[in-house]
Short mmCIF file of C-alpha atoms in Angstrom, two decimals:
data_model
loop_
_atom_site.label_atom_id
_atom_site.label_comp_id
_atom_site.label_asym_id
_atom_site.label_seq_id
_atom_site.Cartn_x
_atom_site.Cartn_y
_atom_site.Cartn_z
CA MET A 16 17.95 -0.68 -0.08
CA GLN A 17 15.23 1.59 1.25
CA ARG A 18 12.41 0.72 3.65
CA PHE A 19 9.15 2.64 3.96
CA CYS A 20 6.26 2.16 6.37
CA LEU A 21 2.86 3.42 5.33
CA ALA A 22 -0.62 3.50 6.85
CA LEU A 23 -4.16 3.62 5.52
CA ASP A 24 -7.61 2.85 6.90
CA LEU A 25 -10.30 0.61 5.52
CA VAL A 26 -13.99 1.36 5.63
CA ASP A 27 -15.04 -0.04 9.00
CA ASP A 28 -17.34 -2.73 7.64
CA PRO A 29 -16.50 -6.43 8.27
CA ALA A 30 -17.93 -7.55 4.92
CA LEU A 31 -15.91 -4.97 2.97
CA ILE A 32 -12.77 -5.78 4.96
CA ALA A 33 -13.22 -9.47 4.11
CA GLU A 34 -13.60 -8.59 0.41
CA TYR A 35 -10.48 -6.42 0.54
CA GLU A 36 -8.47 -9.25 2.05
CA LYS A 37 -9.84 -11.67 -0.56
CA HIS A 38 -8.58 -9.36 -3.34
CA HIS A 39 -5.12 -9.50 -1.78
CA GLU A 40 -4.94 -13.29 -1.63
CA LYS A 41 -3.95 -13.19 -5.31
CA ILE A 42 -3.43 -9.74 -6.74
CA TRP A 43 -3.81 -9.12 -10.46
CA PRO A 44 -0.66 -9.87 -12.49
CA GLU A 45 -0.49 -6.27 -13.74
CA ILE A 46 -0.40 -5.01 -10.16
CA LYS A 47 2.45 -7.30 -9.21
CA ALA A 48 4.34 -6.30 -12.37
CA SER A 49 3.91 -2.57 -11.68
CA ILE A 50 5.19 -3.04 -8.13
CA LEU A 51 8.27 -4.92 -9.26
CA ASP A 52 8.91 -2.68 -12.28
CA ALA A 53 9.01 0.37 -9.98
CA GLY A 54 11.88 -1.16 -8.01
CA ILE A 55 9.93 -2.49 -5.05
CA THR A 56 11.55 -5.73 -3.92
CA ASP A 57 9.26 -6.66 -1.04
CA MET A 58 5.90 -5.52 0.27
CA GLU A 59 3.84 -6.69 3.23
CA ILE A 60 0.48 -5.39 4.47
CA TYR A 61 -0.80 -5.96 8.01
CA ARG A 62 -4.20 -5.15 9.47
CA ILE A 63 -5.60 -4.48 12.93
CA GLY A 64 -9.25 -3.54 13.00
CA ASN A 65 -9.69 -1.29 9.99
CA ARG A 66 -6.10 0.12 10.09
CA LEU A 67 -3.61 -1.10 7.50
CA PHE A 68 0.17 -0.97 7.86
CA MET A 69 2.47 -1.57 4.87
CA ILE A 70 6.18 -2.31 4.92
CA LEU A 71 7.76 -1.66 1.55
CA GLU A 72 11.38 -2.38 0.61
CA ALA A 73 12.79 -0.93 -2.59
CA ILE A 74 15.99 -0.35 -4.50
CA ASP A 75 18.03 2.75 -3.65
CA THR A 76 16.80 4.66 -6.72
CA PHE A 77 13.09 4.05 -5.99
CA THR A 78 10.82 7.10 -5.72
CA PHE A 79 7.09 7.34 -5.16
CA ALA A 80 6.90 9.84 -8.03
CA HIS A 81 8.36 7.29 -10.46
CA LYS A 82 5.95 4.63 -9.16
CA ALA A 83 3.02 7.02 -9.66
CA ALA A 84 4.15 7.75 -13.24
CA ILE A 85 4.35 4.03 -14.03
CA ASP A 86 0.92 3.42 -12.51
CA ALA A 87 -0.68 6.32 -14.38
CA ALA A 88 0.28 4.71 -17.68
CA ILE A 89 -1.28 1.31 -16.93
CA LEU A 90 -5.07 1.07 -17.23
CA LYS A 91 -5.29 -2.13 -15.16
CA VAL A 92 -3.47 -0.41 -12.29
CA GLN A 93 -5.92 2.49 -12.48
CA GLU A 94 -8.80 0.00 -12.47
CA TRP A 95 -7.33 -1.72 -9.38
CA GLU A 96 -6.87 1.60 -7.57
CA THR A 97 -10.46 2.60 -8.31
CA LEU A 98 -11.68 -0.76 -7.02
CA MET A 99 -9.57 -0.47 -3.85
CA TRP A 100 -11.12 2.94 -3.01
CA LYS A 101 -14.37 1.02 -2.46
CA TYR A 102 -12.70 -0.49 0.62
CA GLN A 103 -10.20 2.17 1.64
CA GLN A 104 -10.64 5.46 3.43
CA ALA A 105 -7.99 8.08 3.89
CA LEU A 106 -6.47 8.73 7.28
CA PRO A 107 -7.88 11.83 9.00
CA MET A 108 -4.70 13.81 8.34
CA ALA A 109 -4.54 12.92 4.62
CA LYS A 110 -4.86 15.57 1.95
CA PRO A 111 -7.62 15.11 -0.66
CA GLY A 112 -6.82 12.15 -2.91
CA GLN A 113 -4.03 10.78 -0.70
CA LYS A 114 -4.11 7.11 0.13
CA TRP A 115 -1.19 5.45 1.83
CA LEU A 116 0.68 7.90 4.06
CA ARG A 117 4.34 7.46 4.92
CA MET A 118 5.00 7.02 8.59
CA ASP A 119 7.91 8.62 10.43
CA LYS A 120 10.42 6.32 12.08
CA ILE A 121 10.72 7.31 15.74
CA PHE A 122 12.71 4.41 17.22
CA ASP A 123 15.37 1.93 16.09
CA LEU A 124 16.74 -0.57 18.61
CA LYS A 125 19.95 -0.95 16.57
CA GLN A 126 20.72 2.73 17.12
CA GLN A 127 20.36 2.56 20.92
#
């Protein structure tokens, strides 16, 4: 099992943040299917202010490239991603077009 932590910002607008959260109360079935089909077994998103933090757990063979290929072939996933860009804004260090950025693990209590 693999675990990834990712970060992304939202547009700093309370009304847009509320809409974004509303969309995530019940995601579209095609989105859930694409997540599971890619080998992701669990996903949680947390928010503080306009900063999002995602914890993603996936099977050992999971890759972000494979997930991107699956998503590119599903029109509803592309529609969702376009909609989400209304609410999301890239982190300052992101390259053009990048959304969620992987975070580096810097501490693990179990390894102390």
